[in-house]
PDB file of C-alpha atoms in Angstrom:
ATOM      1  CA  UNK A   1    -174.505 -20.976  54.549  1.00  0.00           C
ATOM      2  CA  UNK A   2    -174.163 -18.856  51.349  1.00  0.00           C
ATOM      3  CA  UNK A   3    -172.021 -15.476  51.005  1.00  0.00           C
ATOM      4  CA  UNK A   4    -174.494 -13.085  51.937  1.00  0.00           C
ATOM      5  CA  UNK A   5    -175.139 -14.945  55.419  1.00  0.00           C
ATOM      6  CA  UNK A   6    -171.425 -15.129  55.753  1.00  0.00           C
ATOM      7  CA  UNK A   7    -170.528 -11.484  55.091  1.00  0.00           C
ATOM      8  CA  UNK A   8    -173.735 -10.810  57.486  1.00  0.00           C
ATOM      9  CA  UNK A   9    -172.489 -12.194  60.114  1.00  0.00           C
ATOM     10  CA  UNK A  10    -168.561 -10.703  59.276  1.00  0.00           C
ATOM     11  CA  UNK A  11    -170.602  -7.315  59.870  1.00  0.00           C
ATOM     12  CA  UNK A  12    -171.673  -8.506  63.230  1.00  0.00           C
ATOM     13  CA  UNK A  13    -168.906  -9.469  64.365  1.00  0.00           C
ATOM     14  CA  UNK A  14    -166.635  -6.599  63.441  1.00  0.00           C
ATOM     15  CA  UNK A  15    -169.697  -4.227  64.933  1.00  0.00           C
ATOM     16  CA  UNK A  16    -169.450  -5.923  68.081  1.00  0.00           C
ATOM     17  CA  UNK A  17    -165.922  -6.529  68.920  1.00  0.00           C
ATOM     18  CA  UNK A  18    -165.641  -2.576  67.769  1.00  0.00           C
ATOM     19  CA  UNK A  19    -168.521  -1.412  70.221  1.00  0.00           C
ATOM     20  CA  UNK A  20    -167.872  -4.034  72.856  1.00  0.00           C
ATOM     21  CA  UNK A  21    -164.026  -2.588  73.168  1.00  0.00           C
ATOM     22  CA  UNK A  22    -165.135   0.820  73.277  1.00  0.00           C
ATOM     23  CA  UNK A  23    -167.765   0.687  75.818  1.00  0.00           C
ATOM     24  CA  UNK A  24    -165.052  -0.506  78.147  1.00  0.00           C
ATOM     25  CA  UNK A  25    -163.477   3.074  77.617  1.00  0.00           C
ATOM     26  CA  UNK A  26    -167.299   4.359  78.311  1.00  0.00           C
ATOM     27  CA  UNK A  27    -167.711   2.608  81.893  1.00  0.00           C
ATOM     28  CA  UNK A  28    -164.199   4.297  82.819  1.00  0.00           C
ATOM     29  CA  UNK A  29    -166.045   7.578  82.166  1.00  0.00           C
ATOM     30  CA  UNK A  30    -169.120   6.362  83.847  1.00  0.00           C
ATOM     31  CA  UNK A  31    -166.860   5.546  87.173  1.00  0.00           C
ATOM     32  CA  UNK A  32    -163.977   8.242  87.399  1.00  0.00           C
ATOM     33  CA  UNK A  33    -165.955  11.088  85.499  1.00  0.00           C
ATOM     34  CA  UNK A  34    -164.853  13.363  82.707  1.00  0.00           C
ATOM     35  CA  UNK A  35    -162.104  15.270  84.110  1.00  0.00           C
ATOM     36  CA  UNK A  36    -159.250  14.575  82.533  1.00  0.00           C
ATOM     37  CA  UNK A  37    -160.971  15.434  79.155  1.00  0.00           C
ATOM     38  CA  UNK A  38    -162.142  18.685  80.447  1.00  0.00           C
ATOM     39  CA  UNK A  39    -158.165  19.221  81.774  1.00  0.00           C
ATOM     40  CA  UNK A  40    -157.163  18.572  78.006  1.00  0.00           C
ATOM     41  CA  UNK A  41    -159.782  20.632  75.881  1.00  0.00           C
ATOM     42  CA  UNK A  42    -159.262  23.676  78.546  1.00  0.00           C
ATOM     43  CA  UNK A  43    -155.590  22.713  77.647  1.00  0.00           C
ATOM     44  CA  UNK A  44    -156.535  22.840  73.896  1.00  0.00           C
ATOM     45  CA  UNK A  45    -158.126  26.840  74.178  1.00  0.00           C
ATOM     46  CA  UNK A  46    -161.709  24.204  73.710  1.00  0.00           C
ATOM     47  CA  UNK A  47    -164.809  24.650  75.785  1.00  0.00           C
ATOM     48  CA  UNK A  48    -164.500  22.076  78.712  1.00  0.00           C
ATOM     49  CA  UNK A  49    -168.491  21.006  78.088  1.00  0.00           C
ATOM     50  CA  UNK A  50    -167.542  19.367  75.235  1.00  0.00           C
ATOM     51  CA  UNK A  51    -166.070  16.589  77.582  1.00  0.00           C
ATOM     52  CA  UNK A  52    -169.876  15.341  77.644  1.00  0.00           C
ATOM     53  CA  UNK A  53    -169.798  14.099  73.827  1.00  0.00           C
ATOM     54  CA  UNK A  54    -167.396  11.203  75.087  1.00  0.00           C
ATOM     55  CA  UNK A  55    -170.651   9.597  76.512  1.00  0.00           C
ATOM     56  CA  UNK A  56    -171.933   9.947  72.825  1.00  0.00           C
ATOM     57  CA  UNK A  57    -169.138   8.220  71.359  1.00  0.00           C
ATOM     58  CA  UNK A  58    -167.638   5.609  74.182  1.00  0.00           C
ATOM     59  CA  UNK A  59    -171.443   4.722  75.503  1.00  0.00           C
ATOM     60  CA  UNK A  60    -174.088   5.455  73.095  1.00  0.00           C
ATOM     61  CA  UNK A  61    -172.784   5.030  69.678  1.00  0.00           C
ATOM     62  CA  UNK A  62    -171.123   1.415  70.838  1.00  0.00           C
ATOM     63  CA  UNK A  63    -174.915   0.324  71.965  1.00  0.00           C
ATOM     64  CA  UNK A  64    -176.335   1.685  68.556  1.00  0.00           C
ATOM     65  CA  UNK A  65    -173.267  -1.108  66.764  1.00  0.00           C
ATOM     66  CA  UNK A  66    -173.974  -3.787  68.698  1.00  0.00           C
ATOM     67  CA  UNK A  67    -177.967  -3.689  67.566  1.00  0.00           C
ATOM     68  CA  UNK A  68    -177.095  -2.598  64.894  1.00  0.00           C
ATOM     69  CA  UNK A  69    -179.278   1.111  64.857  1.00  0.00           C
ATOM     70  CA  UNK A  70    -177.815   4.126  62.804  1.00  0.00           C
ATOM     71  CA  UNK A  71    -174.857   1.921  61.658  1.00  0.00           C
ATOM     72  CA  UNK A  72    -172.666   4.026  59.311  1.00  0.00           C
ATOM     73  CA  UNK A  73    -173.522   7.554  61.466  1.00  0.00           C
ATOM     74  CA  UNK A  74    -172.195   5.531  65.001  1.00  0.00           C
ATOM     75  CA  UNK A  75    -169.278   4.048  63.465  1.00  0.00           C
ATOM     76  CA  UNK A  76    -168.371   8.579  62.149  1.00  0.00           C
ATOM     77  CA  UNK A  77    -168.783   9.447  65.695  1.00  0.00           C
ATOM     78  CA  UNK A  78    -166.291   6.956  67.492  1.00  0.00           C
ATOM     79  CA  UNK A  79    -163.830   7.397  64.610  1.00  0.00           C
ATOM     80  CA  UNK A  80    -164.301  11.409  65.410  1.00  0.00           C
ATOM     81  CA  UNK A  81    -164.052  10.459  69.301  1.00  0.00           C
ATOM     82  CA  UNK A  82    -160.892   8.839  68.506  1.00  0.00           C
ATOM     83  CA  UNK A  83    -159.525  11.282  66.224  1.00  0.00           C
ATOM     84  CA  UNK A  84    -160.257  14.040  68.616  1.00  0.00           C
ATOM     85  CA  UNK A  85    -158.434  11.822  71.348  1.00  0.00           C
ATOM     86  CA  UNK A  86    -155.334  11.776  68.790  1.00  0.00           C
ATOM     87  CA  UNK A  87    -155.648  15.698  68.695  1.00  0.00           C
ATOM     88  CA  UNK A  88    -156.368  16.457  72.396  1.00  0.00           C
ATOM     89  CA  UNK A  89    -154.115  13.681  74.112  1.00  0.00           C
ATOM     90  CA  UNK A  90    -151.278  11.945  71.570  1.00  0.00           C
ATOM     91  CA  UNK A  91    -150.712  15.076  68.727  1.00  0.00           C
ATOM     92  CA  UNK A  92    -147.173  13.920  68.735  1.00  0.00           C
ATOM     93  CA  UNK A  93    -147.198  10.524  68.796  1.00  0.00           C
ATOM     94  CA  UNK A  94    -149.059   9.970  65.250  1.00  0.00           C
ATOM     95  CA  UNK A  95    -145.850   8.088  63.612  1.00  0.00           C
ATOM     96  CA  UNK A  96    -144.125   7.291  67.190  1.00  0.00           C
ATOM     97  CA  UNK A  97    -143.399   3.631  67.120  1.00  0.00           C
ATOM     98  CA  UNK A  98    -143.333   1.909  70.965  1.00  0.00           C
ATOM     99  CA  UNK A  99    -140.728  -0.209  72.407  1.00  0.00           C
ATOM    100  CA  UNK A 100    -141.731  -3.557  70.923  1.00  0.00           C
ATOM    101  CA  UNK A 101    -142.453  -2.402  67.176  1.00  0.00           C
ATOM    102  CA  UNK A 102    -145.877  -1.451  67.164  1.00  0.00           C
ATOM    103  CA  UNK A 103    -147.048   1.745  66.303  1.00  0.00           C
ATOM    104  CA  UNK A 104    -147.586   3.741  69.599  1.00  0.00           C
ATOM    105  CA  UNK A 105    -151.043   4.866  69.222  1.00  0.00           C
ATOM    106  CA  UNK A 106    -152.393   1.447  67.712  1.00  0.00           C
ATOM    107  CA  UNK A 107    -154.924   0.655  69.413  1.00  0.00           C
ATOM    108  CA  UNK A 108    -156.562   3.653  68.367  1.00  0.00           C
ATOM    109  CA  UNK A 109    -156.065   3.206  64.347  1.00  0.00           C
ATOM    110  CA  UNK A 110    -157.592   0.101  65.649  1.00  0.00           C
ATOM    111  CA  UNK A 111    -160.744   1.949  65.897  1.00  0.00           C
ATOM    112  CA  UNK A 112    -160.374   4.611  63.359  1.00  0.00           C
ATOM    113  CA  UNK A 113    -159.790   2.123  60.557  1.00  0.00           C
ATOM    114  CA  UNK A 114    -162.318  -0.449  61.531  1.00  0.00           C
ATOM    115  CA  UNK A 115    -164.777   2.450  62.109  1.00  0.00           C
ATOM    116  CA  UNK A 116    -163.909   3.571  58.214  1.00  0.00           C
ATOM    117  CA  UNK A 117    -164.666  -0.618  57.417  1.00  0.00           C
ATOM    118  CA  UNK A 118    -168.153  -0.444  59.366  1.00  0.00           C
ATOM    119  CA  UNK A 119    -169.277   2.789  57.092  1.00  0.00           C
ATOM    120  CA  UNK A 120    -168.559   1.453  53.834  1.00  0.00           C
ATOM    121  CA  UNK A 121    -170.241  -2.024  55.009  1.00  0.00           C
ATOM    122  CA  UNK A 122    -173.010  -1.013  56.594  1.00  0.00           C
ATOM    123  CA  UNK A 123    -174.861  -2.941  59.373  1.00  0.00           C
ATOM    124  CA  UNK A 124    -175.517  -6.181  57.377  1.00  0.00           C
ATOM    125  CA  UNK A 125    -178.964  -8.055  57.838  1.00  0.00           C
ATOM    126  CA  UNK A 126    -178.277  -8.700  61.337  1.00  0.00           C
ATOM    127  CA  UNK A 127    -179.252  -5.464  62.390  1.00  0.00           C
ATOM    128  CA  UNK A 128    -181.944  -3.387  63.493  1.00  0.00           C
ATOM    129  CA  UNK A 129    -180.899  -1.147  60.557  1.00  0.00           C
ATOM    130  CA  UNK A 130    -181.540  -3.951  57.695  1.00  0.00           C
ATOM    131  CA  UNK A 131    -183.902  -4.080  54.883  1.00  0.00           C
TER     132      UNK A 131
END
């Protein structure tokens, strides 16, 4: 196997385990609805339709990563799902460090930074996206 096939299938796998995690947060939606982000952008002064985009980024954007379709734009929306989760749900738990030494809100730099990773890599040639 030489580097290219290697970092190829690095690509994949960060794509995946990044969409795979999120759509888990997606089927939640799907089953118990969007009403606890509507509560928190009425909360926020924000216009309680917007709780719809959380299908973009927790349902649609994941399937785009895992085939790999519209790479780099998928991995900007469920950073700016996430970010806007920071801002609607955790504003004051940004540098809040839990019980056991872990920052509090981790899981979600999870996906921020690894979303950041995915658009400066790209898709990789494992993709529907490749040249």
């Amino acid at each position: 196997m030489n580097r290219t096939s290697e970092s190829d299938i690095g690509k994949l796998i960060l794509r995946l385990t990044v969409a795979i995690m999120m759509l888990f947060h997606g089927y939640a939606k799907i089953i118990h609805g969007v009403g606890f982000v509507e509560n928190m952008l009425i909360k926020n002064d924000l216009p309680a339709i917007l709780a719809f985009g959380v299908y973009i980024g927790e349902i649609l954007a994941p399937i785009f990563l895992i085939f790999g379709y519209k790479t780099r734009f998928s991995a900007f929306i469920i950073m700016c799902t996430m970010l806007m989760a920071v801002y609607l749900v955790h504003p004051h738990d940004i540098f809040e460090i839990s019980k056991h030494g872990s920052p509090l809100l981790e899981t979600i730099y999870f996906y921020i930074f690894s979303c950041i990773a995915i658009m400066f890599l790209g898709a990789g040639k494992i993709a529907v996206d490749s040249k």
